[in-house]
XYZ file of N, CA, C and O in Angstrom:
828
model
N 46.395 18.812 6.735
C 46.173 19.738 7.842
C 44.854 19.410 8.522
O 43.994 18.726 7.970
N 44.687 19.945 9.731
C 43.476 19.674 10.496
C 42.215 20.201 9.816
O 41.209 19.482 9.748
N 42.195 21.447 9.277
C 40.981 21.915 8.596
C 40.594 21.028 7.416
O 39.413 20.760 7.191
N 41.605 20.589 6.644
C 41.303 19.721 5.502
C 40.722 18.395 5.973
O 39.782 17.848 5.364
N 41.262 17.849 7.046
C 40.759 16.580 7.586
C 39.321 16.733 8.069
O 38.468 15.872 7.828
N 39.041 17.852 8.742
C 37.681 18.089 9.227
C 36.696 18.233 8.071
O 35.578 17.729 8.116
N 37.143 18.933 7.021
C 36.281 19.094 5.849
C 35.980 17.755 5.196
O 34.843 17.481 4.802
N 37.001 16.903 5.093
C 36.798 15.575 4.512
C 35.881 14.727 5.388
O 35.014 13.994 4.880
N 36.053 14.841 6.699
C 35.196 14.084 7.618
C 33.732 14.501 7.489
O 32.825 13.666 7.499
N 33.508 15.810 7.362
C 32.137 16.296 7.192
C 31.537 15.784 5.891
O 30.384 15.348 5.833
N 32.345 15.782 4.823
C 31.864 15.305 3.524
C 31.503 13.828 3.581
O 30.453 13.412 3.066
N 32.357 13.022 4.213
C 32.056 11.592 4.347
C 30.795 11.389 5.182
O 29.945 10.537 4.861
N 30.664 12.171 6.252
C 29.459 12.072 7.074
C 28.203 12.412 6.292
O 27.167 11.762 6.457
N 28.287 13.427 5.422
C 27.129 13.793 4.594
C 26.745 12.662 3.654
O 25.560 12.386 3.446
N 27.736 12.004 3.066
C 27.457 10.888 2.155
C 26.775 9.747 2.903
O 25.792 9.157 2.417
N 27.262 9.437 4.099
C 26.671 8.358 4.889
C 25.240 8.696 5.284
O 24.315 7.875 5.146
N 25.034 9.925 5.777
C 23.683 10.332 6.157
C 22.748 10.354 4.957
O 21.584 9.962 5.052
N 23.268 10.806 3.819
C 22.456 10.811 2.604
C 22.034 9.405 2.214
O 20.894 9.180 1.785
N 22.946 8.451 2.353
C 22.594 7.061 2.063
C 21.524 6.534 3.006
O 20.612 5.813 2.574
N 21.620 6.902 4.278
C 20.614 6.469 5.250
C 19.247 7.067 4.928
O 18.222 6.379 4.992
N 19.233 8.347 4.573
C 17.975 9.004 4.212
C 17.366 8.342 2.981
O 16.160 8.077 2.926
N 18.203 8.055 1.977
C 17.717 7.402 0.771
C 17.151 6.021 1.060
O 16.118 5.630 0.513
N 17.825 5.269 1.933
C 17.362 3.925 2.297
C 15.983 3.983 2.958
O 15.069 3.217 2.594
N 15.817 4.898 3.923
C 14.535 5.017 4.627
C 13.434 5.441 3.665
O 12.300 4.929 3.719
N 13.758 6.349 2.744
C 12.748 6.819 1.791
C 12.296 5.690 0.869
O 11.089 5.498 0.647
N 13.242 4.944 0.304
C 12.886 3.850 -0.600
C 12.091 2.781 0.137
O 11.142 2.194 -0.399
N 12.463 2.522 1.402
C 11.726 1.551 2.199
C 10.286 2.008 2.399
O 9.347 1.200 2.326
N 10.075 3.297 2.633
C 8.713 3.833 2.771
C 7.964 3.770 1.448
O 6.798 3.369 1.400
N 8.631 4.130 0.372
C 7.968 4.198 -0.919
C 7.487 2.838 -1.398
O 6.425 2.706 -2.002
N 8.274 1.791 -1.158
C 7.962 0.462 -1.667
C 7.186 -0.386 -0.674
O 7.144 -1.609 -0.805
N 6.588 0.257 0.317
C 5.724 -0.429 1.283
C 4.319 0.137 1.107
O 4.037 1.252 1.557
N 3.433 -0.616 0.459
C 2.113 -0.078 0.145
C 1.068 -1.192 0.118
O 1.379 -2.384 0.075
N -0.184 -0.750 0.146
C -1.337 -1.652 0.120
C -2.124 -1.418 -1.161
O -2.265 -0.283 -1.613
N -2.651 -2.506 -1.718
C -3.471 -2.426 -2.920
C -4.794 -3.129 -2.648
O -4.808 -4.264 -2.150
N -5.904 -2.462 -2.944
C -7.224 -3.066 -2.837
C -7.813 -3.147 -4.244
O -7.948 -2.128 -4.926
N -8.118 -4.365 -4.686
C -8.735 -4.579 -5.992
C -10.156 -5.078 -5.788
O -10.655 -5.150 -4.664
N -10.805 -5.453 -6.897
C -12.165 -5.972 -6.787
C -12.196 -7.441 -6.386
O -13.260 -8.060 -6.351
N -11.007 -8.013 -6.061
C -10.950 -9.418 -5.660
C -10.146 -9.669 -4.389
O -10.349 -10.658 -3.704
N -9.190 -8.785 -4.074
C -8.281 -9.089 -2.965
C -7.662 -7.828 -2.376
O -7.719 -6.747 -2.981
N -7.061 -8.005 -1.202
C -6.233 -6.983 -0.572
C -4.794 -7.468 -0.624
O -4.496 -8.595 -0.219
N -3.903 -6.640 -1.138
C -2.511 -7.038 -1.334
C -1.603 -6.087 -0.565
O -1.772 -4.866 -0.640
N -0.647 -6.638 0.159
C 0.376 -5.845 0.830
C 1.718 -6.161 0.191
O 2.143 -7.315 0.157
N 2.381 -5.124 -0.320
C 3.691 -5.273 -0.961
C 4.718 -4.526 -0.121
O 4.533 -3.359 0.202
N 5.779 -5.201 0.223
C 6.885 -4.601 0.979
C 8.176 -5.052 0.309
O 8.588 -6.200 0.454
N 8.806 -4.124 -0.421
C 9.957 -4.494 -1.246
C 11.091 -3.498 -1.040
O 10.872 -2.292 -0.974
N 12.295 -4.029 -0.947
C 13.503 -3.217 -0.914
C 14.503 -3.880 -1.844
O 14.865 -5.053 -1.654
N 14.906 -3.145 -2.868
C 15.707 -3.712 -3.951
C 16.932 -4.437 -3.406
O 17.676 -3.904 -2.588
N 17.106 -5.671 -3.863
C 18.255 -6.535 -3.544
C 18.296 -6.979 -2.079
O 19.213 -7.703 -1.676
N 17.305 -6.602 -1.274
C 17.314 -6.973 0.140
C 16.113 -7.858 0.482
O 16.267 -8.939 1.032
N 14.906 -7.413 0.148
C 13.739 -8.227 0.455
C 12.611 -7.918 -0.523
O 12.558 -6.858 -1.126
N 11.722 -8.887 -0.661
C 10.529 -8.704 -1.470
C 9.429 -9.562 -0.863
O 9.505 -10.782 -0.869
N 8.423 -8.895 -0.324
C 7.358 -9.603 0.387
C 6.016 -9.182 -0.194
O 5.766 -8.002 -0.429
N 5.146 -10.168 -0.420
C 3.820 -9.897 -0.976
C 2.811 -10.813 -0.280
O 2.937 -12.035 -0.345
N 1.840 -10.206 0.396
C 0.794 -10.964 1.082
C -0.549 -10.605 0.454
O -0.827 -9.425 0.209
N -1.379 -11.622 0.238
C -2.680 -11.410 -0.386
C -3.782 -11.995 0.487
O -3.608 -13.059 1.094
N -4.904 -11.288 0.534
C -6.078 -11.752 1.254
C -7.293 -11.617 0.347
O -7.602 -10.511 -0.101
N -7.988 -12.704 0.043
C -9.187 -12.608 -0.814
C -10.279 -11.777 -0.130
O -10.496 -11.896 1.079
N -10.966 -10.960 -0.902
C -12.030 -10.134 -0.326
C -13.153 -10.952 0.309
O -13.713 -10.530 1.329
N -13.510 -12.140 -0.245
C -14.599 -12.898 0.396
C -14.297 -13.311 1.835
O -15.222 -13.606 2.597
N -13.017 -13.327 2.224
C -12.684 -13.737 3.593
C -12.787 -12.587 4.589
O -12.681 -12.802 5.798
N -13.001 -11.361 4.112
C -13.094 -10.197 5.000
C -14.447 -10.192 5.703
O -15.496 -10.286 5.063
N -14.429 -10.090 7.020
C -15.665 -10.079 7.801
C -15.983 -8.708 8.389
O -17.144 -8.353 8.559
N -14.941 -7.941 8.725
C -15.175 -6.637 9.348
C -13.928 -5.772 9.212
O -12.811 -6.292 9.150
N -14.137 -4.450 9.147
C -13.030 -3.492 9.069
C -13.237 -2.438 10.142
O -14.314 -1.847 10.250
N -12.203 -2.208 10.947
C -12.261 -1.196 11.993
C -11.045 -0.281 11.871
O -10.010 -0.694 11.350
N -11.185 0.940 12.365
C -10.054 1.869 12.339
C -10.067 2.730 13.595
O -11.098 2.888 14.253
N -8.908 3.279 13.910
C -8.801 4.201 15.037
C -7.626 5.141 14.816
O -6.658 4.799 14.131
N -7.741 6.327 15.404
C -6.671 7.309 15.365
C -6.104 7.479 16.770
O -6.844 7.426 17.744
N -4.796 7.704 16.842
C -4.142 7.852 18.136
C -3.508 9.245 18.237
O -2.588 9.556 17.485
N -3.994 10.071 19.133
C -3.363 11.351 19.379
C -3.915 12.493 18.549
O -4.675 12.306 17.588
N -3.479 13.697 18.924
C -3.949 14.913 18.258
C -3.403 15.008 16.838
O -4.108 15.406 15.904
N -2.127 14.636 16.648
C -1.520 14.715 15.316
C -2.281 13.847 14.320
O -2.512 14.254 13.173
N -2.683 12.648 14.750
C -3.420 11.756 13.858
C -4.771 12.346 13.479
O -5.224 12.208 12.336
N -5.414 13.024 14.446
C -6.715 13.631 14.157
C -6.573 14.825 13.212
O -7.391 15.016 12.305
N -5.524 15.641 13.408
C -5.337 16.828 12.561
C -4.901 16.436 11.153
O -5.434 16.951 10.156
N -3.936 15.519 11.056
C -3.385 15.129 9.756
C -4.169 13.993 9.104
O -3.866 13.605 7.972
N -5.142 13.465 9.802
C -6.043 12.423 9.281
C -5.286 11.166 8.860
O -5.239 10.809 7.684
N -4.687 10.492 9.832
C -4.114 9.179 9.574
C -4.372 8.296 10.784
O -4.656 8.783 11.885
N -4.307 6.985 10.582
C -4.599 6.068 11.678
C -4.343 4.633 11.279
O -3.774 4.343 10.223
N -4.770 3.719 12.134
C -4.557 2.287 11.942
C -5.882 1.603 11.616
O -6.931 1.963 12.159
N -5.790 0.597 10.749
C -6.964 -0.201 10.416
C -6.723 -1.656 10.793
O -5.606 -2.152 10.683
N -7.782 -2.321 11.240
C -7.766 -3.760 11.492
C -8.803 -4.395 10.568
O -9.998 -4.136 10.697
N -8.320 -5.211 9.644
C -9.201 -5.923 8.723
C -9.350 -7.345 9.247
O -8.395 -8.131 9.225
N -10.521 -7.677 9.739
C -10.772 -9.001 10.286
C -11.201 -9.957 9.171
O -12.065 -9.630 8.355
N -10.567 -11.130 9.139
C -10.878 -12.141 8.128
C -11.127 -13.480 8.814
O -10.943 -13.629 10.024
N -11.510 -14.487 8.031
C -11.745 -15.814 8.581
C -10.443 -16.451 9.078
O -10.473 -17.349 9.920
N -9.321 -16.013 8.553
C -8.036 -16.628 8.904
C -7.213 -15.785 9.880
O -6.132 -16.206 10.276
N -7.691 -14.609 10.251
C -6.943 -13.757 11.170
C -7.132 -12.295 10.830
O -7.926 -11.938 9.946
N -6.391 -11.438 11.507
C -6.506 -9.998 11.304
C -5.343 -9.462 10.482
O -4.224 -9.965 10.549
N -5.627 -8.418 9.709
C -4.613 -7.721 8.921
C -4.477 -6.319 9.500
O -5.465 -5.591 9.622
N -3.261 -5.922 9.853
C -3.030 -4.601 10.411
C -2.462 -3.653 9.365
O -1.423 -3.922 8.788
N -3.161 -2.561 9.119
C -2.697 -1.523 8.196
C -2.371 -0.299 9.050
O -3.278 0.374 9.550
N -1.095 -0.001 9.214
C -0.658 1.011 10.169
C -0.341 2.351 9.505
O 0.201 2.390 8.402
N -0.702 3.442 10.217
C -0.362 4.810 9.786
C -0.848 5.109 8.372
O -0.132 5.682 7.559
N -2.086 4.749 8.095
C -2.648 4.947 6.767
C -3.377 6.291 6.683
O -4.024 6.716 7.644
N -3.286 6.975 5.537
C -3.994 8.250 5.376
C -5.490 8.032 5.223
O -5.928 7.076 4.579
N -6.269 8.918 5.844
C -7.731 8.881 5.733
C -8.275 7.470 5.971
O -8.853 6.849 5.074
N -8.094 6.919 7.160
C -8.500 5.528 7.415
C -9.989 5.274 7.238
O -10.388 4.181 6.841
N -10.808 6.293 7.517
C -12.244 6.104 7.334
C -12.585 5.844 5.869
O -13.441 5.013 5.542
N -11.904 6.543 4.960
C -12.138 6.344 3.540
C -11.678 4.955 3.105
O -12.346 4.294 2.299
N -10.523 4.508 3.619
C -10.035 3.169 3.262
C -11.027 2.105 3.730
O -11.328 1.149 3.009
N -11.535 2.275 4.950
C -12.539 1.340 5.457
C -13.741 1.292 4.515
O -14.242 0.203 4.168
N -14.218 2.466 4.104
C -15.370 2.511 3.205
C -15.087 1.845 1.864
O -15.949 1.137 1.313
N -13.886 2.058 1.313
C -13.534 1.463 0.027
C -13.492 -0.067 0.124
O -13.974 -0.772 -0.772
N -12.895 -0.582 1.197
C -12.813 -2.036 1.356
C -14.211 -2.634 1.507
O -14.559 -3.636 0.860
N -15.037 -2.026 2.352
C -16.388 -2.540 2.547
C -17.200 -2.471 1.251
O -17.976 -3.390 0.950
N -17.006 -1.410 0.488
C -17.727 -1.283 -0.778
C -17.315 -2.379 -1.755
O -18.171 -2.979 -2.435
N -15.996 -2.669 -1.836
C -15.542 -3.721 -2.743
C -16.050 -5.093 -2.294
O -16.389 -5.944 -3.127
N -16.093 -5.317 -0.972
C -16.630 -6.586 -0.467
C -18.101 -6.732 -0.840
O -18.542 -7.804 -1.289
N -18.880 -5.659 -0.684
C -20.300 -5.706 -1.021
C -20.503 -5.921 -2.521
O -21.397 -6.676 -2.933
N -19.681 -5.276 -3.345
C -19.792 -5.477 -4.795
C -19.496 -6.925 -5.167
O -20.182 -7.513 -6.011
N -18.454 -7.497 -4.542
C -18.098 -8.878 -4.838
C -19.211 -9.830 -4.416
O -19.561 -10.771 -5.149
N -19.787 -9.597 -3.240
C -20.889 -10.441 -2.791
C -22.091 -10.329 -3.724
O -22.758 -11.344 -4.006
N -22.364 -9.117 -4.218
C -23.474 -8.930 -5.157
C -23.213 -9.674 -6.459
O -24.117 -10.299 -7.022
N -21.966 -9.622 -6.945
C -21.637 -10.351 -8.170
C -21.781 -11.856 -7.977
O -22.273 -12.568 -8.862
N -21.351 -12.348 -6.809
C -21.468 -13.781 -6.546
C -22.929 -14.210 -6.454
O -23.301 -15.289 -6.938
N -23.764 -13.378 -5.818
C -25.188 -13.716 -5.755
C -25.818 -13.721 -7.135
O -26.618 -14.609 -7.472
N -25.462 -12.721 -7.957
C -26.003 -12.657 -9.314
C -25.545 -13.861 -10.131
O -26.323 -14.452 -10.891
N -24.270 -14.232 -9.980
C -23.757 -15.390 -10.714
C -24.452 -16.665 -10.249
O -24.745 -17.564 -11.058
N -24.737 -16.760 -8.937
C -25.436 -17.937 -8.431
C -26.850 -18.042 -8.983
O -27.292 -19.135 -9.369
N -27.562 -16.903 -9.029
C -28.919 -16.923 -9.584
C -28.902 -17.285 -11.062
O -29.743 -18.047 -11.542
N -27.937 -16.748 -11.794
C -27.822 -17.063 -13.214
C -27.521 -18.546 -13.405
O -28.062 -19.196 -14.314
N -26.656 -19.089 -12.550
C -26.346 -20.515 -12.659
C -27.560 -21.378 -12.427
O -27.760 -22.389 -13.119
N -28.393 -20.993 -11.454
C -29.615 -21.764 -11.190
C -30.553 -21.709 -12.384
O -31.133 -22.726 -12.799
N -30.705 -20.501 -12.957
C -31.583 -20.371 -14.128
C -31.073 -21.211 -15.291
O -31.844 -21.890 -15.981
N -29.775 -21.164 -15.530
C -29.210 -21.948 -16.633
C -29.417 -23.439 -16.410
O -29.732 -24.183 -17.351
N -29.236 -23.895 -15.174
C -29.428 -25.316 -14.885
C -30.874 -25.748 -15.099
O -31.153 -26.827 -15.643
N -31.816 -24.882 -14.652
C -33.225 -25.207 -14.847
C -33.583 -25.269 -16.328
O -34.346 -26.149 -16.763
N -33.050 -24.348 -17.113
C -33.322 -24.364 -18.544
C -32.782 -25.634 -19.192
O -33.439 -26.236 -20.053
N -31.596 -26.057 -18.767
C -31.026 -27.283 -19.331
C -31.887 -28.501 -18.983
O -32.098 -29.393 -19.803
N -32.397 -28.528 -17.738
C -33.213 -29.659 -17.320
C -34.534 -29.705 -18.072
O -35.030 -30.778 -18.416
N -35.098 -28.506 -18.289
C -36.379 -28.468 -18.992
C -36.202 -28.863 -20.441
O -37.001 -29.627 -21.014
N -35.148 -28.367 -21.085
C -34.948 -28.613 -22.511
C -34.497 -30.043 -22.780
O -35.050 -30.763 -23.618
N -33.504 -30.482 -22.073
C -32.914 -31.787 -22.368
C -33.388 -32.890 -21.431
O -33.145 -34.065 -21.681
N -34.077 -32.487 -20.310
C -34.573 -33.457 -19.335
C -33.443 -34.363 -18.847
O -33.623 -35.570 -18.663
N -32.287 -33.764 -18.666
C -31.138 -34.500 -18.190
C -30.812 -34.055 -16.773
O -31.233 -33.000 -16.313
N -30.023 -34.903 -16.095
C -29.579 -34.551 -14.759
C -28.653 -33.356 -14.806
O -27.882 -33.188 -15.751
N -28.746 -32.564 -13.788
C -27.896 -31.384 -13.729
C -26.485 -31.803 -13.374
O -26.251 -32.527 -12.399
N -25.536 -31.390 -14.161
C -24.131 -31.671 -13.885
C -23.518 -30.499 -13.144
O -23.785 -29.346 -13.454
N -22.692 -30.834 -12.180
C -22.027 -29.783 -11.416
C -20.922 -29.183 -12.262
O -20.032 -29.890 -12.744
N -21.004 -27.885 -12.453
C -19.989 -27.216 -13.278
C -18.655 -27.206 -12.550
O -18.602 -27.038 -11.330
N -17.571 -27.390 -13.295
C -16.244 -27.333 -12.650
C -15.968 -25.930 -12.138
O -16.445 -24.946 -12.708
N -15.233 -25.830 -11.043
C -14.938 -24.490 -10.505
C -14.125 -23.675 -11.487
O -13.233 -24.187 -12.162
N -14.466 -22.390 -11.562
C -13.741 -21.504 -12.462
C -12.382 -21.157 -11.885
O -12.215 -21.007 -10.680
N -11.421 -21.060 -12.776
C -10.086 -20.692 -12.340
C -10.064 -19.229 -11.942
O -10.619 -18.377 -12.626
N -9.414 -18.963 -10.834
C -9.331 -17.587 -10.346
C -8.359 -16.791 -11.199
O -7.298 -17.277 -11.580
N -8.772 -15.574 -11.512
C -7.911 -14.725 -12.318
C -6.661 -14.348 -11.544
O -6.711 -14.165 -10.332
N -5.531 -14.251 -12.234
C -4.305 -13.830 -11.541
C -4.424 -12.406 -11.050
O -5.184 -11.612 -11.606
N -3.743 -12.056 -9.975
C -3.820 -10.684 -9.453
C -3.328 -9.684 -10.473
O -2.406 -9.969 -11.246
N -3.958 -8.528 -10.548
C -3.546 -7.523 -11.531
C -2.154 -7.004 -11.239
O -1.739 -6.876 -10.090
N -1.428 -6.718 -12.285
C -0.103 -6.124 -12.157
C -0.287 -4.619 -12.081
O -0.702 -3.970 -13.036
N -0.004 -4.078 -10.946
C -0.253 -2.659 -10.699
C 0.972 -1.852 -11.082
O 2.085 -2.123 -10.614
N 0.768 -0.892 -11.932
C 1.847 0.023 -12.278
C 1.903 1.091 -11.206
O 1.021 1.927 -11.079
N 2.963 1.079 -10.407
C 3.011 1.910 -9.212
C 3.443 3.337 -9.511
O 3.021 4.268 -8.868
N 4.287 3.557 -10.474
C 4.828 4.891 -10.670
C 4.593 5.381 -12.099
O 4.371 4.614 -13.011
N 4.664 6.695 -12.279
C 4.493 7.313 -13.579
C 5.663 8.267 -13.808
O 5.606 9.436 -13.459
N 6.726 7.757 -14.394
C 7.865 8.601 -14.699
C 8.743 8.860 -13.495
O 8.487 8.409 -12.387
N 9.799 9.621 -13.736
C 10.792 9.887 -12.703
C 10.190 10.697 -11.558
O 10.396 10.386 -10.376
N 9.419 11.728 -11.876
C 8.845 12.566 -10.817
C 7.922 11.757 -9.923
O 7.986 11.844 -8.696
N 7.044 10.950 -10.541
C 6.111 10.162 -9.747
C 6.832 9.095 -8.935
O 6.371 8.685 -7.872
N 7.989 8.634 -9.425
C 8.742 7.640 -8.657
C 9.237 8.243 -7.340
O 9.138 7.620 -6.283
N 9.785 9.458 -7.405
C 10.341 10.065 -6.209
C 9.288 10.755 -5.353
O 9.511 11.000 -4.169
N 8.150 11.095 -5.956
C 7.081 11.753 -5.205
C 5.754 11.043 -5.484
O 4.876 11.583 -6.144
N 5.606 9.818 -4.979
C 4.377 9.057 -5.238
C 3.196 9.600 -4.460
O 3.348 10.249 -3.418
N 2.007 9.340 -4.969
C 0.794 9.751 -4.276
C 0.540 8.835 -3.085
O 0.876 7.653 -3.112
N -0.073 9.394 -2.057
C -0.480 8.559 -0.934
C -1.649 7.667 -1.327
O -1.772 6.538 -0.852
N -2.514 8.184 -2.201
C -3.647 7.413 -2.712
C -3.609 7.497 -4.231
O -3.621 8.585 -4.794
N -3.566 6.350 -4.880
C -3.421 6.312 -6.336
C -4.418 5.300 -6.895
O -4.345 4.105 -6.583
N -5.360 5.775 -7.712
C -6.372 4.906 -8.314
C -5.913 4.526 -9.717
O -5.660 5.388 -10.554
N -5.818 3.209 -9.956
C -5.402 2.700 -11.259
C -6.384 1.622 -11.694
O -6.271 0.461 -11.307
N -7.372 2.022 -12.487
C -8.385 1.075 -12.938
C -9.217 0.568 -11.770
O -9.819 1.333 -11.018
N -9.248 -0.758 -11.594
C -9.995 -1.373 -10.492
C -9.178 -1.474 -9.216
O -9.655 -2.039 -8.221
N -7.954 -0.972 -9.231
C -7.075 -1.078 -8.062
C -6.860 0.297 -7.430
O -6.751 1.307 -8.124
N -6.807 0.310 -6.103
C -6.499 1.524 -5.347
C -5.260 1.248 -4.507
O -5.205 0.250 -3.781
N -4.265 2.124 -4.618
C -3.001 1.951 -3.902
C -2.938 2.967 -2.770
O -3.208 4.151 -2.972
N -2.580 2.486 -1.579
C -2.388 3.361 -0.428
C -0.989 3.169 0.132
O -0.539 2.028 0.311
N -0.324 4.277 0.399
C 0.951 4.245 1.124
C 0.754 4.835 2.510
O -0.205 5.570 2.758
N 1.681 4.515 3.396
C 1.626 5.077 4.734
C 1.747 6.591 4.672
O 2.343 7.139 3.742
N 1.201 7.257 5.655
C 1.177 8.718 5.669
C 2.590 9.292 5.671
O 3.539 8.670 6.147
N 2.695 10.516 5.130
C 3.994 11.205 5.077
C 4.619 11.374 6.461
O 5.839 11.448 6.599
N 3.776 11.451 7.494
C 4.302 11.678 8.844
C 5.227 10.548 9.267
O 6.177 10.750 10.044
N 4.977 9.333 8.760
C 5.840 8.190 9.078
C 7.242 8.438 8.543
O 8.248 8.207 9.222
N 7.308 8.925 7.315
C 8.602 9.221 6.698
C 9.287 10.377 7.420
O 10.500 10.331 7.678
N 8.519 11.392 7.773
C 9.102 12.560 8.435
C 9.672 12.199 9.802
O 10.733 12.676 10.199
N 8.974 11.346 10.546
C 9.468 10.935 11.857
C 10.835 10.266 11.762
O 11.691 10.443 12.626
N 11.019 9.483 10.705
C 12.277 8.747 10.548
C 13.386 9.616 9.955
O 14.565 9.379 10.195
N 12.978 10.607 9.143
C 13.966 11.371 8.383
C 14.310 12.718 9.000
O 15.280 13.347 8.581
N 13.547 13.185 9.965
C 13.689 14.564 10.434
C 15.098 14.860 10.931
O 15.750 15.807 10.461
N 15.585 14.067 11.894
C 16.894 14.354 12.465
C 18.009 14.166 11.449
O 18.964 14.950 11.408
N 17.903 13.145 10.613
C 18.931 12.932 9.589
C 18.974 14.099 8.614
O 20.048 14.564 8.221
N 17.791 14.594 8.236
C 17.741 15.725 7.312
C 18.350 16.977 7.926
O 19.105 17.713 7.276
N 18.030 17.225 9.210
C 18.601 18.390 9.883
C 20.122 18.273 10.011
O 20.846 19.259 9.830
N 20.600 17.058 10.285
C 22.047 16.865 10.369
C 22.716 17.070 9.013
O 23.816 17.629 8.935
N 22.050 16.641 7.952
C 22.602 16.846 6.614
C 22.693 18.335 6.297
O 23.706 18.826 5.770
N 21.643 19.086 6.616
C 21.655 20.529 6.355
C 22.743 21.214 7.172
O 23.476 22.078 6.653
N 22.866 20.818 8.457
C 23.906 21.422 9.295
C 25.294 21.067 8.778
O 26.192 21.919 8.716
N 25.489 19.812 8.377
C 26.775 19.399 7.842
C 27.095 20.085 6.526
O 28.248 20.452 6.262
N 26.067 20.261 5.689
C 26.280 20.938 4.410
C 26.685 22.390 4.622
O 27.595 22.902 3.939
N 26.029 23.063 5.566
C 26.400 24.441 5.870
C 27.829 24.517 6.408
O 28.595 25.425 6.046
N 28.193 23.554 7.262
C 29.557 23.535 7.805
C 30.580 23.295 6.705
O 31.644 23.929 6.673
N 30.250 22.400 5.775
C 31.179 22.109 4.682
C 31.348 23.314 3.759
O 32.460 23.655 3.342
N 30.231 23.990 3.442
C 30.309 25.170 2.582
C 31.084 26.283 3.266
O 31.850 27.015 2.615
N 30.895 26.433 4.576
C 31.632 27.449 5.326
C 33.127 27.143 5.317
O 33.957 28.043 5.142
N 33.472 25.836 5.476
C 34.897 25.452 5.411
C 35.457 25.663 4.004
O 36.567 26.166 3.835
N 34.662 25.282 3.002
C 35.142 25.365 1.616
C 35.365 26.808 1.188
O 36.339 27.136 0.498
N 34.462 27.692 1.601
C 34.594 29.108 1.218
C 35.555 29.888 2.120
O 35.934 31.012 1.801
N 35.872 29.259 3.256
C 36.758 29.963 4.174
C 38.218 29.726 3.876
O 39.090 30.416 4.331
């Protein structure tokens, strides 16, 4: 009958819309930035579809700038960052609290530069001591192997998987996801259609 067909059509539509909402959510969740004490990492992953990972060493960062666009960005505190490096610019879009992210990146760059200066001074002292003691020519030390990037544990249990933090500190790594407003912009109409369809289906089912 026609009512049964309409009810089935609404149910199929709800399943399709639900799948679209789930796809957009997972795409948002698995798109994040990680700042460690050595590098900036961008991870963009969608299960069985794509997996992208870009890394930028902190020593190559020269400047960090940010800006907010519009009243909503100022009220909700999100904006875009441009990380300038020797090899080009990195764009971090729709990030929460961009001023704080800028400060964190600059702080990590300054810490790394301080460590490198300290290591350089220590190397000079060690070389001088060797020359004084053994009166031998200074040998150039082989370059140290760079440590592999840390494996960041992104989620904590089922609840944290579905409701991740926008800012998550894990040891020496800080994880940032795009602001919730990005997800809401993409999901708003689909969510409203799902609610309307669900109400229509329940009304048909109970009628």
